[in-house]
Coordinates of C-alpha atoms and ligand atoms in Angstrom, one line a residue:
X128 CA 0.0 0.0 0.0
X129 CA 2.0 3.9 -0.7
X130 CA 1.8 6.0 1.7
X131 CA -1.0 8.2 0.9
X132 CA -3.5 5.9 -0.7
X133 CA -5.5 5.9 2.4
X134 CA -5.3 9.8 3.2
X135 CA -6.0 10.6 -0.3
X136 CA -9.1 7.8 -0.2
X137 CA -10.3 9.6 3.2
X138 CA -9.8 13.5 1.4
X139 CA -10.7 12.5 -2.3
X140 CA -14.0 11.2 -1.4
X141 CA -16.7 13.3 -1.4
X142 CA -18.6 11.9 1.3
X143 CA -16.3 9.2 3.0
X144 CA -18.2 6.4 3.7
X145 CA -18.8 4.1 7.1
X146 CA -17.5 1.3 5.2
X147 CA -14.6 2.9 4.1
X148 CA -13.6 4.3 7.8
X149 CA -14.3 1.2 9.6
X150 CA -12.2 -1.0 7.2
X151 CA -9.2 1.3 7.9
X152 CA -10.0 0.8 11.6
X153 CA -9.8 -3.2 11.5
X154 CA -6.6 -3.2 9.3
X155 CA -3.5 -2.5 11.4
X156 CA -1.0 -3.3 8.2
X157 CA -2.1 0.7 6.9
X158 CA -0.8 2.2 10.3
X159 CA 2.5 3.6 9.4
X160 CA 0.8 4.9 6.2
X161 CA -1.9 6.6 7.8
X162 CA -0.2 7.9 11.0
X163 CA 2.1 9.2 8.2
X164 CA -0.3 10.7 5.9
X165 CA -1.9 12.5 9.4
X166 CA 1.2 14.0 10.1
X167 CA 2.6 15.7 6.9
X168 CA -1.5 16.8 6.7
X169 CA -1.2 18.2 10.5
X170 CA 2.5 19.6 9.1
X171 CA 1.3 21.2 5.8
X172 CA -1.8 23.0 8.3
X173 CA 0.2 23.9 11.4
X174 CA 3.7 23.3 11.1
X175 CA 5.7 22.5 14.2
X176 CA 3.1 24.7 16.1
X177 CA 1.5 22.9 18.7
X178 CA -1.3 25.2 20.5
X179 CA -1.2 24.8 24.4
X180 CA -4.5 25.6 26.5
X181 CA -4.9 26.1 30.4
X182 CA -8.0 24.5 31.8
X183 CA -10.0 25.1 35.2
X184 CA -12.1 22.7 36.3
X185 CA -14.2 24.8 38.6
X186 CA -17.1 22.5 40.1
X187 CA -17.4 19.1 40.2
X188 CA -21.3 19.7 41.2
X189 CA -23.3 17.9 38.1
X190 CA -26.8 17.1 37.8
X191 CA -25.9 14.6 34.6
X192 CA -26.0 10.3 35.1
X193 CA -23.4 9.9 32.5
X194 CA -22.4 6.1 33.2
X195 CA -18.9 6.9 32.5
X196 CA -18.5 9.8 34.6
X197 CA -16.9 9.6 38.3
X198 CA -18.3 12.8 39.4
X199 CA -22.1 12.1 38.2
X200 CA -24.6 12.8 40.2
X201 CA -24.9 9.5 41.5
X202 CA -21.6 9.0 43.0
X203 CA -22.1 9.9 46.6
X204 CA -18.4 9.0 47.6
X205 CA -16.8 12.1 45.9
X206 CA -16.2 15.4 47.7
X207 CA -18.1 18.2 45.9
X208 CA -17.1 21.8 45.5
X209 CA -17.2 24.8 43.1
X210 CA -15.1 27.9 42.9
X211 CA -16.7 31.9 44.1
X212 CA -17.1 33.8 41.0
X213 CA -14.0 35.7 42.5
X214 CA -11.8 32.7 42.7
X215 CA -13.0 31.8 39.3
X216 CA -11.6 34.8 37.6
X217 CA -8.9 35.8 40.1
X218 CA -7.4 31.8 38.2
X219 CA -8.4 32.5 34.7
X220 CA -6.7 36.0 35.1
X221 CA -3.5 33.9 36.4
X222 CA -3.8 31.2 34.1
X223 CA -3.7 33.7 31.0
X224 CA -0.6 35.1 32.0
X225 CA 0.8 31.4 30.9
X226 CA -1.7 30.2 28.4
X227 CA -3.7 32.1 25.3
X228 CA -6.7 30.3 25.3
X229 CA -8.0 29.6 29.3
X230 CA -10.6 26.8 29.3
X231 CA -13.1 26.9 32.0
X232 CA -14.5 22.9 32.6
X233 CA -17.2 21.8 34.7
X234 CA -19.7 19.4 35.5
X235 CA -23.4 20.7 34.4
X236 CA -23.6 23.0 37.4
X237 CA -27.0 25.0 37.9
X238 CA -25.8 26.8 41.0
X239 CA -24.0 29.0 38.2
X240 CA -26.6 31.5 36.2
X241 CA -26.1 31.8 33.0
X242 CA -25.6 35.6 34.3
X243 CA -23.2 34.5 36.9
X244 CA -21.3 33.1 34.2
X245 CA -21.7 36.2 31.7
X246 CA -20.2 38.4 33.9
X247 CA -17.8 36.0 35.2
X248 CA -16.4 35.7 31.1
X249 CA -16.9 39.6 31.1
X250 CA -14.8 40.3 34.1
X251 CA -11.9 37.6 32.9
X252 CA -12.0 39.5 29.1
X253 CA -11.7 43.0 30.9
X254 CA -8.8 41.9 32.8
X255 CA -6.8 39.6 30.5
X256 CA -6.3 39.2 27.1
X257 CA -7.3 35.2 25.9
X258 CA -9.8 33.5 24.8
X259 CA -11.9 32.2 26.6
X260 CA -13.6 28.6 25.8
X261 CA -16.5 27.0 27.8
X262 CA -17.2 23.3 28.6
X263 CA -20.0 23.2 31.0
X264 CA -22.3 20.8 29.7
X265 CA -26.2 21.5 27.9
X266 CA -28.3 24.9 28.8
X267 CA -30.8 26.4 26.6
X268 CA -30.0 29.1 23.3
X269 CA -31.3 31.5 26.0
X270 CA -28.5 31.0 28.5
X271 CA -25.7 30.0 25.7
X272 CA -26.6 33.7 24.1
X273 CA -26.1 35.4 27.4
X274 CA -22.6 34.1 27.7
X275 CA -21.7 34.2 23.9
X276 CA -22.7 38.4 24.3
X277 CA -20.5 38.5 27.4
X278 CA -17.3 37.4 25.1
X279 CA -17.1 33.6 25.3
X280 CA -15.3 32.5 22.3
X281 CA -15.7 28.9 21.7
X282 CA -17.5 26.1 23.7
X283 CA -16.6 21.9 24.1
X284 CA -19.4 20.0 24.2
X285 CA -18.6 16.6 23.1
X286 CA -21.4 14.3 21.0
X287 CA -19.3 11.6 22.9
X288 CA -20.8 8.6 20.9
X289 CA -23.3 8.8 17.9
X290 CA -24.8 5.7 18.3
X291 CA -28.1 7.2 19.4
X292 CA -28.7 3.6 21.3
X293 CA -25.5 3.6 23.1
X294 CA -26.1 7.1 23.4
X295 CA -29.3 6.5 25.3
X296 CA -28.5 3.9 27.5
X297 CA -25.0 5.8 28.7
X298 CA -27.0 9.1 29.4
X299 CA -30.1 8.5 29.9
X300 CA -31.2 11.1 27.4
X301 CA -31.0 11.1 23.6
X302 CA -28.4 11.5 21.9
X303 CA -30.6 14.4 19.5
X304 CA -30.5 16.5 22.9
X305 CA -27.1 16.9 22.9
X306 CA -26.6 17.5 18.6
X307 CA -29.4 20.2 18.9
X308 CA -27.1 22.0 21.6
X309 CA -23.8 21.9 19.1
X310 CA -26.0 24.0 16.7
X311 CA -27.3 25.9 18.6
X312 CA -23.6 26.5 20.0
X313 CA -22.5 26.9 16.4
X314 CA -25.4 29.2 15.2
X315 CA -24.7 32.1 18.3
X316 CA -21.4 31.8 16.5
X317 CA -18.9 30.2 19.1
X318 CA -16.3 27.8 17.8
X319 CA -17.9 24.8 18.2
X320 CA -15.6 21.8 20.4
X321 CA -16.9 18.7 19.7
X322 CA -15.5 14.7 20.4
X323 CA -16.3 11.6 21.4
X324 CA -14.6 8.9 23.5
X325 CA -13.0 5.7 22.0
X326 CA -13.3 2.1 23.5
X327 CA -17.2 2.7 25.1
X328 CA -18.6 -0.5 26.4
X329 CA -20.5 -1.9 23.6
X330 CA -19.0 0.8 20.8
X331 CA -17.6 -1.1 17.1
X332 CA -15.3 0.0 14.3
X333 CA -18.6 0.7 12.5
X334 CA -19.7 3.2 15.7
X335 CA -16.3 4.7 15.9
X336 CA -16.7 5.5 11.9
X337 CA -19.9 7.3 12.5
X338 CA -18.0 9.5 15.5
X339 CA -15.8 10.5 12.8
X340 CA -18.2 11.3 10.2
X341 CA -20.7 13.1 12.5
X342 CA -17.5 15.3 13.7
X343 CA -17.8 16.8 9.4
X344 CA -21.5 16.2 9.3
X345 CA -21.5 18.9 12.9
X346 CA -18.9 21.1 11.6
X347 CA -16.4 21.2 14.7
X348 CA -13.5 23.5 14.4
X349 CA -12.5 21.2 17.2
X350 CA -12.4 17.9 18.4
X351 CA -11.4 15.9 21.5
X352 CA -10.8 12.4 21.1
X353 CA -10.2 10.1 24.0
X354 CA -9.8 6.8 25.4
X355 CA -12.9 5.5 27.7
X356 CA -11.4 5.5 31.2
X357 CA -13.1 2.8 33.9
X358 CA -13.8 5.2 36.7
X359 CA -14.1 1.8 39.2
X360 CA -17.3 3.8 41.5
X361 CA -19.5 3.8 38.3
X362 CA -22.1 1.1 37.3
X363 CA -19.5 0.3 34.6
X364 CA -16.2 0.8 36.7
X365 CA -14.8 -2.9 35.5
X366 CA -15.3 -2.4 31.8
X367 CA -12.5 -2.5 30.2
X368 CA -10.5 0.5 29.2
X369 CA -10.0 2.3 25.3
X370 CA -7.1 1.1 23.5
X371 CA -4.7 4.1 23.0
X372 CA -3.1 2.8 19.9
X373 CA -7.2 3.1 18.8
X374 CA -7.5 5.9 19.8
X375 CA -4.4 6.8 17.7
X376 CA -5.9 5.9 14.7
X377 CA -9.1 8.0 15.0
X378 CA -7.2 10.9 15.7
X379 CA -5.2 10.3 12.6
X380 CA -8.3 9.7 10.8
X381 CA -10.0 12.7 12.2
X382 CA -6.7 14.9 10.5
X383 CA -7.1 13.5 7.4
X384 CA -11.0 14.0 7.1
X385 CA -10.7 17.5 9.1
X386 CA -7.7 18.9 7.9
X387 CA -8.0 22.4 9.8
X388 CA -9.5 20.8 12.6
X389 CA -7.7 21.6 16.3
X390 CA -6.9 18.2 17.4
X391 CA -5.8 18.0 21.2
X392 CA -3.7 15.0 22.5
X393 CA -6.8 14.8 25.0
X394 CA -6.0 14.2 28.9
X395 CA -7.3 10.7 28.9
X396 CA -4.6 9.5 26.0
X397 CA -1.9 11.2 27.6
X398 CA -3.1 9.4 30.9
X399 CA -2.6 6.4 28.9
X400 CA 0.9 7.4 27.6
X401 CA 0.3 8.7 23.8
X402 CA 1.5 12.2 23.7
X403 CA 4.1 11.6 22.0
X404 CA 2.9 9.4 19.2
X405 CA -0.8 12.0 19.3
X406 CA 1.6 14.7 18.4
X407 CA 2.8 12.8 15.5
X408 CA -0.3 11.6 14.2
X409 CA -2.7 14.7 13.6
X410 CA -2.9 16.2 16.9
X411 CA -2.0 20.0 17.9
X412 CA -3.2 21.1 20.8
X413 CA -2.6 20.2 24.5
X414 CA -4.3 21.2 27.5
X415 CA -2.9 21.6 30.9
X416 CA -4.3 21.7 34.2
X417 CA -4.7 25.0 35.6
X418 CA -7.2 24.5 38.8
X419 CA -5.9 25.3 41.8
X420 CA -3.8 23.3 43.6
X421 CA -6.7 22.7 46.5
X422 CA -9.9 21.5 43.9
X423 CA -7.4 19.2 41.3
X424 CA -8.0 16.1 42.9
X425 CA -11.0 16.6 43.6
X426 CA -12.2 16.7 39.9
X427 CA -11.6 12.9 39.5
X428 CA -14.0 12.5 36.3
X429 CA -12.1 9.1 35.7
X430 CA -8.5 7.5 37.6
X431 CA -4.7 8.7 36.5
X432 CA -5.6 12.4 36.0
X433 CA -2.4 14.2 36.5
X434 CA -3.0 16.5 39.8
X435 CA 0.2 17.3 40.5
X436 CA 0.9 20.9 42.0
X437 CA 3.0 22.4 39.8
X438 CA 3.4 26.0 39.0
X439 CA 1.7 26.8 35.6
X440 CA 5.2 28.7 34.4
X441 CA 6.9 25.8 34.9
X442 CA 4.2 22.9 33.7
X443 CA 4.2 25.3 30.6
X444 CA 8.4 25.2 30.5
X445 CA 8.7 21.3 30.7
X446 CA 6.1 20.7 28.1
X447 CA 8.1 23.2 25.9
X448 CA 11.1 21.3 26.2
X449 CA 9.5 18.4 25.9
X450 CA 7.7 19.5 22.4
X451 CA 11.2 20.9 21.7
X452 CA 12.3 17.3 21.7
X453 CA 9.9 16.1 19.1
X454 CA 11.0 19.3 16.9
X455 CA 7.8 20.8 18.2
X456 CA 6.8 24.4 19.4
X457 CA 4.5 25.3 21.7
X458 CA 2.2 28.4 21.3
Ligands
SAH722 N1 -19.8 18.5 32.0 C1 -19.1 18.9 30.8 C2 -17.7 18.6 30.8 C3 -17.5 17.1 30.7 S1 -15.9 16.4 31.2 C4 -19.9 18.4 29.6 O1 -20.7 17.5 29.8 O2 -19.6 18.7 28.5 C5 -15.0 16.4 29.7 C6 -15.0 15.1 28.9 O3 -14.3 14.1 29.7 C7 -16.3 14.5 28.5 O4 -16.8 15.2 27.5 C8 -15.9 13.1 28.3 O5 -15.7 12.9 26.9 C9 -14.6 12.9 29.0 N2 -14.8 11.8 30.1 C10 -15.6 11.8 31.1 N3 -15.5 10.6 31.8 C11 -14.6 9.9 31.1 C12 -14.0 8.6 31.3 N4 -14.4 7.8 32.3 N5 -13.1 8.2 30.4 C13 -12.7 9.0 29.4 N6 -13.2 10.2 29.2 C14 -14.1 10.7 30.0

């Protein structure tokens, strides 16, 4: 097989097919072509640029079931807590001084407005110059349009599978709820984060093909990929974990079909060891931890998160020389 015959199948095709996708999925004799073909893409789009983003996870209060989660609702062994509005934008003003883009993550929290969080973004755009990206789960057009006007920028909201059965029995709502909230995301004009998690209980090559495709079909100028992590308190804590070297090739896959697309090497693969490789097959972007020191742990959506309590300037140092290393620049 040359090199490019499967990038140049996945680009040339008008509308790439499940068939197509899933095939390339099952067949690990393409691998060096494709993580290949992902790379010079990610190259030709980005260069040795590789985007770094601060995140703050500030609440761990959610009202969500989702079966995967180890801070859902149900799990009555974790520690809750949530950040002041104060605290919330005394970090992101902190955590800009390092990053460009400051993340704000948490689980879907009502004790936060959609005014509280308007002027929270407000206040952090007056005082510091990023961009500022959202991941706070569904609210209604209402509440999105009141923090889009305050400055938000972009928004994650993952479709995190688009099998609308597995959806359904993961969540406990359908999976429609959660598409109707990417457009809505998209059409009040926020870049729209989307993603999905690889390895799901239950989820085939087939599935996984559909992820990819509904990432085009939604039009995500973003998109985390990860391995499912078996948080062990869940209902499905002794499932088995995502395959990294999967999840691998879905990223690559997800270059080659989304060329412009920000790819991050998300949390979960790097808790699984793939930076490295991530960063040479498609993705560029990484996202570090920027909560404060007291909450990290405490955000324990699924086991090996890194909560170490290092200084931002000098988590931001190591990963440039690491990237450095690869030939790669952090920006
Ligand atoms: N409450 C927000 C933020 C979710 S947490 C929201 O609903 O959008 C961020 C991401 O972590 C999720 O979108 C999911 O893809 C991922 N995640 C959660 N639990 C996980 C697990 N056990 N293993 C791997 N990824 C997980």
């Amino acid at each position: 097989m040359a090199k490019y015959e499967f990038g140049q199948h996945i680009l040339d095709t008008q509308k790439p097919d499940v068939d197509a996708i899933a095939a390339i999925l099952s067949d690990d004799t393409v691998d060096g072509a494709l993580f290949a073909a992902a790379n010079d893409v990610k190259t030709r789009e980005y260069g040795n640029l590789v985007f770094v983003r601060g995140i703050i996870e500030f609440s761990n209060h959610c009202r969500c079931i989702c079966a995967y989660c180890g801070i859902n609702a149900h799990m009555d062994k974790v520690t809750r807590y949530r950040m002041s509005a104060d605290e919330l934008v005394d970090a992101a003003v902190d955590a800009a001084k390092v990053y460009r883009t400051v993340i704000l993550q948490s689980g879907e929290d009502m004790y936060y407005t959609a005014d509280m969080l308007a002027d929270i973004v407000a206040r952090i755009k007056a005082r510091a110059n990023c961009t500022v990206t959202l991941s706070i789960g569904e609210r209604t057009l209402a509440e999105y349009k009141l923090i889009r006007e305050a400055g938000a920028d972009r928004f994650l909201l993952k479709h995190e599978t688009a099998d609308a059965a597995l959806y359904q029995s993961l969540h406990g709502v359908p999976l429609e709820n959660r598409l109707q909230a990417q457009r809505t995301l998209k059409a009040l004009g926020f870049e729209l984060g989307g993603g999905f998690m690889v390895g799901l209980p239950g989820q085939t090559d087939e599935i996984l093909a559909r992820d990819l495709l509904t990432l085009k079909e939604e039009g995500v100028e973003m998109a985390g990929i990860g391995p499912f992590i078996a948080h062990p308190d869940t209902n499905i804590g002794k499932a088995k974990d995502g395959d990294a070297h999967k999840t691998l090739k879905v990223l690559a896959i997800a270059r080659l079909l989304l060329p412009r697309c920000h790819l991050p090497s998300t949390t979960a693969l790097n808790v699984k060891g793939g930076m490295r490789d991530a960063l040479l097959c498609g993705a560029n972007v990484i996202m570090q931890k920027a909560t404060p020191f007291a909450f990290r742990k405490l955000y324990d959506i699924y086991p090996g998160r890194d909560a170490q309590d290092v200084p931002l300037g000098v988590q931001f140092e190591e990963l440039e020389q690491r990237l450095s290393e690869l030939g790669l620049k952090a920006e």
